[in-house]
Tab-separated table of C-alpha atoms in Angstrom:
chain	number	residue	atom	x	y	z
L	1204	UNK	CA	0.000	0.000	0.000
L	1205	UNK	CA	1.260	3.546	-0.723
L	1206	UNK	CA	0.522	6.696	1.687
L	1207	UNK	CA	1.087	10.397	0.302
L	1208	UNK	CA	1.387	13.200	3.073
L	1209	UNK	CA	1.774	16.308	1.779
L	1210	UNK	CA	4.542	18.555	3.720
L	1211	UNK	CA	4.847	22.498	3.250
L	1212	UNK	CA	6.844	24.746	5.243
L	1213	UNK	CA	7.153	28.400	4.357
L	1214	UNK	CA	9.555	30.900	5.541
L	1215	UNK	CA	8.703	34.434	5.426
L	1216	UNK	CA	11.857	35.877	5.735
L	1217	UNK	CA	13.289	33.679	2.900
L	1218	UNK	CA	16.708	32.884	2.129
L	1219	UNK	CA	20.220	34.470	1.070
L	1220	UNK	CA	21.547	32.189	-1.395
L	1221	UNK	CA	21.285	28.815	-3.323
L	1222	UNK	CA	23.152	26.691	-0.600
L	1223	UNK	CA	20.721	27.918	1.779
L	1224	UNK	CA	17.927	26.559	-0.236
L	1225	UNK	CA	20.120	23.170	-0.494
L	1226	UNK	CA	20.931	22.479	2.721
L	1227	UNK	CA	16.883	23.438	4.310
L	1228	UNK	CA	15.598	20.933	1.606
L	1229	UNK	CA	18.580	18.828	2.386
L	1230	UNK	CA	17.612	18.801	6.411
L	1231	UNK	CA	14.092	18.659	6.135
L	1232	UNK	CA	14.180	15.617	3.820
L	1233	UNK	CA	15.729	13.746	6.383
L	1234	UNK	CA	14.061	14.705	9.416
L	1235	UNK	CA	10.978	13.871	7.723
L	1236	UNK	CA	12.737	10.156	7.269
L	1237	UNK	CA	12.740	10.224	10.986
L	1238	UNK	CA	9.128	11.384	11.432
L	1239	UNK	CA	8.225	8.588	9.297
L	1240	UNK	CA	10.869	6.400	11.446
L	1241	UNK	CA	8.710	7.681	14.334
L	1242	UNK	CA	5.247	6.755	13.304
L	1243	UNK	CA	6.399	3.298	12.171
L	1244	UNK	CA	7.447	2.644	15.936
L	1245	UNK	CA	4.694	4.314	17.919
L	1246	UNK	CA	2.007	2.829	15.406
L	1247	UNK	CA	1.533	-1.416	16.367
L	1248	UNK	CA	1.703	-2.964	13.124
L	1249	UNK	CA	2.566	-0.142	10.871
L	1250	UNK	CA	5.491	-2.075	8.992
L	1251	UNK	CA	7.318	0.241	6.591
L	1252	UNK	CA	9.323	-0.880	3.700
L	1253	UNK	CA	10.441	2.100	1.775
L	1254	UNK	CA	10.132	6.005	1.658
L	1255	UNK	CA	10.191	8.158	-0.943
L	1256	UNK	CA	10.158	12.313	-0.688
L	1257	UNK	CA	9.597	14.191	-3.549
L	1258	UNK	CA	10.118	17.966	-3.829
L	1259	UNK	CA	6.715	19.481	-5.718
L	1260	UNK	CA	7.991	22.977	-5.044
L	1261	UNK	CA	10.683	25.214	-4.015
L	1262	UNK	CA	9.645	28.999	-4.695
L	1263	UNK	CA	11.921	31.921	-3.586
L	1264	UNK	CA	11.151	35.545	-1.962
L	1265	UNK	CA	9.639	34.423	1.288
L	1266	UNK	CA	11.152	30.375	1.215
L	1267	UNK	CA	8.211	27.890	0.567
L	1268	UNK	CA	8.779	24.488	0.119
L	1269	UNK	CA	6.342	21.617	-0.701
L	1270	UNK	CA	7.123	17.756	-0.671
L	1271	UNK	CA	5.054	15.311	-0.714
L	1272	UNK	CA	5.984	11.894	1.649
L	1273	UNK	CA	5.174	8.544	0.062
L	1274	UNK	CA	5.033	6.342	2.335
L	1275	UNK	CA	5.094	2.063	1.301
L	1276	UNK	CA	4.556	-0.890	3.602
L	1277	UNK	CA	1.588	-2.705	5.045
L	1278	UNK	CA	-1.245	-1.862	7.777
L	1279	UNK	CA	-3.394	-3.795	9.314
L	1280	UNK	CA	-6.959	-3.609	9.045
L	1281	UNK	CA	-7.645	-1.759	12.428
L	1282	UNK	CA	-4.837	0.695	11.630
L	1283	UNK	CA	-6.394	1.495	8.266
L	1284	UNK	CA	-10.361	2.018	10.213
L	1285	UNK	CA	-7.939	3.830	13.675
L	1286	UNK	CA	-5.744	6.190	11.672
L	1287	UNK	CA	-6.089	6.511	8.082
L	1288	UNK	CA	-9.410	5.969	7.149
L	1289	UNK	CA	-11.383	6.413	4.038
L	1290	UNK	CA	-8.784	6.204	1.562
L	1291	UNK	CA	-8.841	7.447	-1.854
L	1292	UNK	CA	-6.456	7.806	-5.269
L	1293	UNK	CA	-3.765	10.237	-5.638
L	1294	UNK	CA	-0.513	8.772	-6.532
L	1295	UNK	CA	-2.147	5.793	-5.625
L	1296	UNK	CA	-3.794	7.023	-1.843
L	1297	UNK	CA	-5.531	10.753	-0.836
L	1298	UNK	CA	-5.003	10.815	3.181
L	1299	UNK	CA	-7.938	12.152	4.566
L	1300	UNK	CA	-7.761	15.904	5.442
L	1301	UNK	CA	-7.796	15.055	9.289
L	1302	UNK	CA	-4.746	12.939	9.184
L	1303	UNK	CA	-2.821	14.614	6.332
L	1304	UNK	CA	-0.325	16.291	8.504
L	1305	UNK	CA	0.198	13.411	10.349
L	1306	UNK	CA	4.372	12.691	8.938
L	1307	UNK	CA	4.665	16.323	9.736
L	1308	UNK	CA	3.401	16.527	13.085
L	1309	UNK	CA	5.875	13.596	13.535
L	1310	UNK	CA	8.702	15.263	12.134
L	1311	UNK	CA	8.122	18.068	14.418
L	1312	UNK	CA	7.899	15.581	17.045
L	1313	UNK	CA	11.446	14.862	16.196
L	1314	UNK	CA	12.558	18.177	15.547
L	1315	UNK	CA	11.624	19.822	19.096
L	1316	UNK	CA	13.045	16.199	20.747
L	1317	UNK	CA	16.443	16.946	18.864
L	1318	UNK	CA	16.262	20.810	20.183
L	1319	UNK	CA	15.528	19.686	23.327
L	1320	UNK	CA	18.462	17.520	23.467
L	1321	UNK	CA	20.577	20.116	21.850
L	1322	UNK	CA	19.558	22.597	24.800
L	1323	UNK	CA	20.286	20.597	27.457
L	1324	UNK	CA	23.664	19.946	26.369
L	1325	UNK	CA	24.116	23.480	25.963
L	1326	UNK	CA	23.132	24.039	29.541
L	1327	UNK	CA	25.187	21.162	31.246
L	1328	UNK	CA	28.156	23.851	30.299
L	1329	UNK	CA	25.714	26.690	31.579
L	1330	UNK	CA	24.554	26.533	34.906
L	1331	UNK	CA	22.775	29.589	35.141
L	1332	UNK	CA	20.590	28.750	32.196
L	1333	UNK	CA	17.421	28.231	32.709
L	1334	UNK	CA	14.975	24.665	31.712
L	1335	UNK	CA	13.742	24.803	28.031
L	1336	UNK	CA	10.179	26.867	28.117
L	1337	UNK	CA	9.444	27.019	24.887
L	1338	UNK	CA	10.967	24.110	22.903
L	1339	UNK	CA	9.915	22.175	25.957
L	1340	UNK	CA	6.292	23.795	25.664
L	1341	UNK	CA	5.784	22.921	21.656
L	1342	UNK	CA	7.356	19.248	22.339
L	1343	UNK	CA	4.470	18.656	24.838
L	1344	UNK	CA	1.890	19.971	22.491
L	1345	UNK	CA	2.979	18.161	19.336
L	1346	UNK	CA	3.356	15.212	21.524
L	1347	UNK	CA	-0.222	15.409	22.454
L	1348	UNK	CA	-1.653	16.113	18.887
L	1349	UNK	CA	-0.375	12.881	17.791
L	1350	UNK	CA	-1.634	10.679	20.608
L	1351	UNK	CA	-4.912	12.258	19.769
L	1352	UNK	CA	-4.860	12.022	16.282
L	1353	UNK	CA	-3.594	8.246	16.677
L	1354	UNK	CA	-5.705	7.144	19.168
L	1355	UNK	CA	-2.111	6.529	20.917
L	1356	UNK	CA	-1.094	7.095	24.584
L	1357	UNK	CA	1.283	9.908	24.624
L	1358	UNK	CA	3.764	8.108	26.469
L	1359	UNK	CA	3.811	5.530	24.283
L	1360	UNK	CA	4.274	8.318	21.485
L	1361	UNK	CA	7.696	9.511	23.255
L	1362	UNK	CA	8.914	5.881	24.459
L	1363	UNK	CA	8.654	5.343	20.407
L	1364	UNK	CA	10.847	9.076	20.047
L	1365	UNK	CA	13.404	7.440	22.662
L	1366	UNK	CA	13.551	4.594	21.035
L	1367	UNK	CA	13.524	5.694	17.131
L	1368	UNK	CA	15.917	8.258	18.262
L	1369	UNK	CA	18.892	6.856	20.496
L	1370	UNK	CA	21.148	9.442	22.127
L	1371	UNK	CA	23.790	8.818	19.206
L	1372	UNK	CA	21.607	9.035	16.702
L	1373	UNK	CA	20.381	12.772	18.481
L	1374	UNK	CA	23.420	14.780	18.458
L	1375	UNK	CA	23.733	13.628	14.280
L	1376	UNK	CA	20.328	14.823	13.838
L	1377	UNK	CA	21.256	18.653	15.340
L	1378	UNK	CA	22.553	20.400	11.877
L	1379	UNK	CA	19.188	19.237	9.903
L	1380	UNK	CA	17.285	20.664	12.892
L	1381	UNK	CA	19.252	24.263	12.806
L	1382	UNK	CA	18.717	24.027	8.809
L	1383	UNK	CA	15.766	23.796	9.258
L	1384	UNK	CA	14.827	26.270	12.174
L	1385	UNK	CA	17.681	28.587	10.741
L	1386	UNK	CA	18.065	28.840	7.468
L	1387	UNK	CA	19.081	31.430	7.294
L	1388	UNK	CA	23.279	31.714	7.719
L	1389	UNK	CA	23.375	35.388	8.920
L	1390	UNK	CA	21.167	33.616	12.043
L	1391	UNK	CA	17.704	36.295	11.407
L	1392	UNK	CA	14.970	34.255	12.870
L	1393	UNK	CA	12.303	33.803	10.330
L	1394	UNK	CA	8.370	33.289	11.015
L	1395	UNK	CA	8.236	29.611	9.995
L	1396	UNK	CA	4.527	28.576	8.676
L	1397	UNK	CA	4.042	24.737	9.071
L	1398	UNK	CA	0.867	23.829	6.729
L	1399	UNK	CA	-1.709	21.950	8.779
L	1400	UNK	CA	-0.249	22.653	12.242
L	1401	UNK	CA	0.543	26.613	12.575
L	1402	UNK	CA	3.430	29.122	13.028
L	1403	UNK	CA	6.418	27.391	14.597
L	1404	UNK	CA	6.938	30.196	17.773
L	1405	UNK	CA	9.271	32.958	17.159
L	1406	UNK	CA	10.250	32.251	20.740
L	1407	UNK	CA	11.019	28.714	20.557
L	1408	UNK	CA	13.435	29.569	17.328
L	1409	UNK	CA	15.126	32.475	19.679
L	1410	UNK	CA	15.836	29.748	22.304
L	1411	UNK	CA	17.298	27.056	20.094
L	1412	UNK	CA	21.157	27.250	21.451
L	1413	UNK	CA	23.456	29.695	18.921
L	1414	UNK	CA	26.133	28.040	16.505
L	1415	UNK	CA	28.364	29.104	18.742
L	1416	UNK	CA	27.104	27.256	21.627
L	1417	UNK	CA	26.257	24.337	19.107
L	1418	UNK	CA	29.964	24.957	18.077
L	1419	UNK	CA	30.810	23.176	21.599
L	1420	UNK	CA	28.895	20.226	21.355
L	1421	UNK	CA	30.004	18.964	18.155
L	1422	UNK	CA	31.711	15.417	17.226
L	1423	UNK	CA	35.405	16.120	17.660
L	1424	UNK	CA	34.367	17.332	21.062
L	1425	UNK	CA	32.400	14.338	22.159
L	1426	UNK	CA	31.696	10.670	22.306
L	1427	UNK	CA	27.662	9.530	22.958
L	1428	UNK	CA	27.596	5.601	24.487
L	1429	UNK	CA	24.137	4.524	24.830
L	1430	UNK	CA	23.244	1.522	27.570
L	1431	UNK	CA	27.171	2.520	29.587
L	1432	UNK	CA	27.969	0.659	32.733
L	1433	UNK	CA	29.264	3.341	35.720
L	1434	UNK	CA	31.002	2.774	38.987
L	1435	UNK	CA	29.838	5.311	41.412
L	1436	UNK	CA	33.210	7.068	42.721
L	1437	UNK	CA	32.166	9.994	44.044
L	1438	UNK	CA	28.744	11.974	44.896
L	1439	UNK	CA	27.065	15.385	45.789
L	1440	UNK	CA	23.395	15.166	46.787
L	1441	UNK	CA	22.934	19.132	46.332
L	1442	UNK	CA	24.452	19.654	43.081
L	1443	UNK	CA	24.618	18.066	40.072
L	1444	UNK	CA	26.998	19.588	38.082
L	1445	UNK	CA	30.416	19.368	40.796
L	1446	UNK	CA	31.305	16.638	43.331
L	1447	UNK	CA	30.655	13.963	41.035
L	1448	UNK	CA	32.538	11.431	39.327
L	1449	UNK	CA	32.595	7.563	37.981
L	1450	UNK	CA	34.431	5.134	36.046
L	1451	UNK	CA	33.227	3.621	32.884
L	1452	UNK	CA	33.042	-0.489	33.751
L	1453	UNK	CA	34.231	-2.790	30.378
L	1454	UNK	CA	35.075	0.385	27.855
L	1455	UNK	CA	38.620	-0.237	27.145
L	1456	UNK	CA	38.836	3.390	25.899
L	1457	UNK	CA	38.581	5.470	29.049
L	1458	UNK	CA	39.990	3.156	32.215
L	1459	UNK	CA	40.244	6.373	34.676
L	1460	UNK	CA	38.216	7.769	36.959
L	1461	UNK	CA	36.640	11.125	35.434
L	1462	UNK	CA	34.126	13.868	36.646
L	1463	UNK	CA	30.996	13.601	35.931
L	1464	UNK	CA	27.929	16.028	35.920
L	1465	UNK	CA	23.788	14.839	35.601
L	1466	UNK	CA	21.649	15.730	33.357
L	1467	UNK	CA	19.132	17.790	35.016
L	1468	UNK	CA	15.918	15.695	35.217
L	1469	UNK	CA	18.178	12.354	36.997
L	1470	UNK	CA	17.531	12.039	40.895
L	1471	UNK	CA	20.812	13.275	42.229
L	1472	UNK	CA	19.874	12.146	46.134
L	1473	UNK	CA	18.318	8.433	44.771
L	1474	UNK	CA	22.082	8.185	42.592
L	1475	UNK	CA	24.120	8.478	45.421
L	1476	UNK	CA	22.821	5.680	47.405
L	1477	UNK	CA	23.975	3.839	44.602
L	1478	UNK	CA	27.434	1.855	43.738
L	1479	UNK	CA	26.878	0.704	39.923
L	1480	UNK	CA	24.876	2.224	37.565
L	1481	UNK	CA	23.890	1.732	33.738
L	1482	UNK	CA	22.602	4.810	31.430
L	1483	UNK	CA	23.336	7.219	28.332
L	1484	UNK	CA	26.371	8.766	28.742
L	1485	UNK	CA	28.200	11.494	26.896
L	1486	UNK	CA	32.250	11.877	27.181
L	1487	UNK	CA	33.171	15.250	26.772
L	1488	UNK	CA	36.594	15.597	25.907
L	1489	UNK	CA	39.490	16.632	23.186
L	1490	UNK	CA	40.723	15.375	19.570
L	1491	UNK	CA	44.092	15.531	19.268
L	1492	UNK	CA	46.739	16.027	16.347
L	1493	UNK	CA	46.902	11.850	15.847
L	1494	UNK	CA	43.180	11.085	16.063
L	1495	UNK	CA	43.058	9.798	19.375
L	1496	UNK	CA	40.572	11.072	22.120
L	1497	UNK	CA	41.308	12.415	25.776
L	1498	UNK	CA	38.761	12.642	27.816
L	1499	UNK	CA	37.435	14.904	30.563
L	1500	UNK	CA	34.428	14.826	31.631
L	1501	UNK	CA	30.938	11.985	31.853
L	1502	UNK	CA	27.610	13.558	31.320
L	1503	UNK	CA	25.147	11.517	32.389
L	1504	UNK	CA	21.849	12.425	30.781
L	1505	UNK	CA	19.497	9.184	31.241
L	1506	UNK	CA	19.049	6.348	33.935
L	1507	UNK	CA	18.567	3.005	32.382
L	1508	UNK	CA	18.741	0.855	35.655
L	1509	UNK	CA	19.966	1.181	38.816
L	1510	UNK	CA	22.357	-1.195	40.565
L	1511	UNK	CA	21.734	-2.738	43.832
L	1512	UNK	CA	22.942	-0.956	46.601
């Protein structure tokens, strides 16, 4: 069976130059991928076999883009009556009005999780800063407008973002999610009109972390390992940023004990009662001149199980 979703995004503000144009188109092609990615795991027996995302239209002055999302694979009965209902030809299947923006509201879904992530790494290195408001604020509501849509719990929408969308896999998605929040390269934050789901806040754009501060979080600067194992060597119930520190158990790549700060949602005071530990870790450290990596610093940004005590 073959799905089309239709997917336009305009920019009022436009953009400066060809690249520009390239690398937005380039970024939201593949976060759409993941939106698809997304549905495939929150939906039960929505088995996808193959995408394919066509640019219809790319139109300059204020930046529009259209795509539309074909979408191949098999769905069950129910799933058919649930979420896509009466189905009709274009390019083989017309989605019904109600659930046409469905891969978008998905790819949103990824977009704010990304930001999100891409925030909170920002503010590990930034005490002072403030929780996410406003990326935090559109991630709940596009969260919710899917579970409705799908008939779906919405935590059993965002176990499907966690698990479509592994830590690693995060911090490679951040430059298609500043292409497309950005596209600009002189930074101006555009008004960004997402057909079938609104105006993308102006505020939620302003508080997506700078280059710069992106800049610091990059590859060369450090190493995600999903599902780590951590001895407990050190612990501060009040803070969550100093005090701390662990050992990686097994990684043959980092055998000292480093420093390590806590992402700030983890239970500090539950931690430290606590001698072994296994979670998403990121090691923050340097690349130097012959490739190899010395490390600094363990971020610990999600609990997976805790050891006995």
């Amino acid at each position: 069976m073959e799905l089309a979703f239709p997917h336009r995004v305009e920019y009022r503000d436009g953009t400066a130059s060809i690249d520009e144009i390239i690398e937005n188109l380039k970024a939201q092609k593949r976060l759409l991928e993941e939106g698809v990615r997304l549905l495939e795991h929150a939906i039960p027996n929505m088995d996808v076999d193959a995408v394919q995302i066509r640019v219809v239209q790319v139109a300059a002055g204020s930046l529009i883009t259209d795509f539309l999302v074909l979408v191949y694979g098999a769905y069950q009965k129910e799933i058919e009556a649930a979420v896509i209902g009466g189905i009709e030809e274009m390019f083989g299947t017309d989605i019904p009005p109600q659930y046409e923006a469905l891969v978008t509201l998905a790819t949103l879904a990824v977009t704010y999780f990304v930001a999100r992530y891409a925030y909170d790494a920002v503010r590990r290195r930034k005490p002072d800063r403030p929780a996410s408001t406003h990326i935090q604020g559109d991630y709940n509501t596009v969260i919710n407008i899917i579970a409705d849509k799908t008939n779906i719990p919405a935590s059993a929408v965002e176990g499907a973002l966690h698990d479509s969308i592994p830590a690693a896999r995060r911090r490679s998605l951040i430059k298609s999610v500043t292409n497309f929040l950005r596209p600009r390269e002189d930074g101006r934050i555009s008004p960004v009109d997402v057909k079938g789901v609104g105006f993308i806040n102006p505020e939620t754009i302003a508080e997506y972390p700078t280059d710069a501060e992106l800049a610091d979080i990059d590859d060369s600067k450090n190493i995600d390992i999903p599902g780590a194992t951590l001895d407990i060597r050190a612990v501060d119930r009040d803070k969550n940023n100093t005090g701390w520190a662990a050992v990686l158990v097994g990684d043959k790549r980092f055998k000292r004990r480093l420093p390590m700060d806590l992402y700030p949602t983890i239970n500090a005071e539950d931690l430290a009662k606590r001698e072994r530990v296994t979670g998403d870790v990121i090691i923050e450290g340097e690349r130097k001149s012959d490739g190899s990596f010395k490390a600094k610093r363990i971020h610990l940004i999600a609990v997976k199980e805790l050891g006995d005590n």
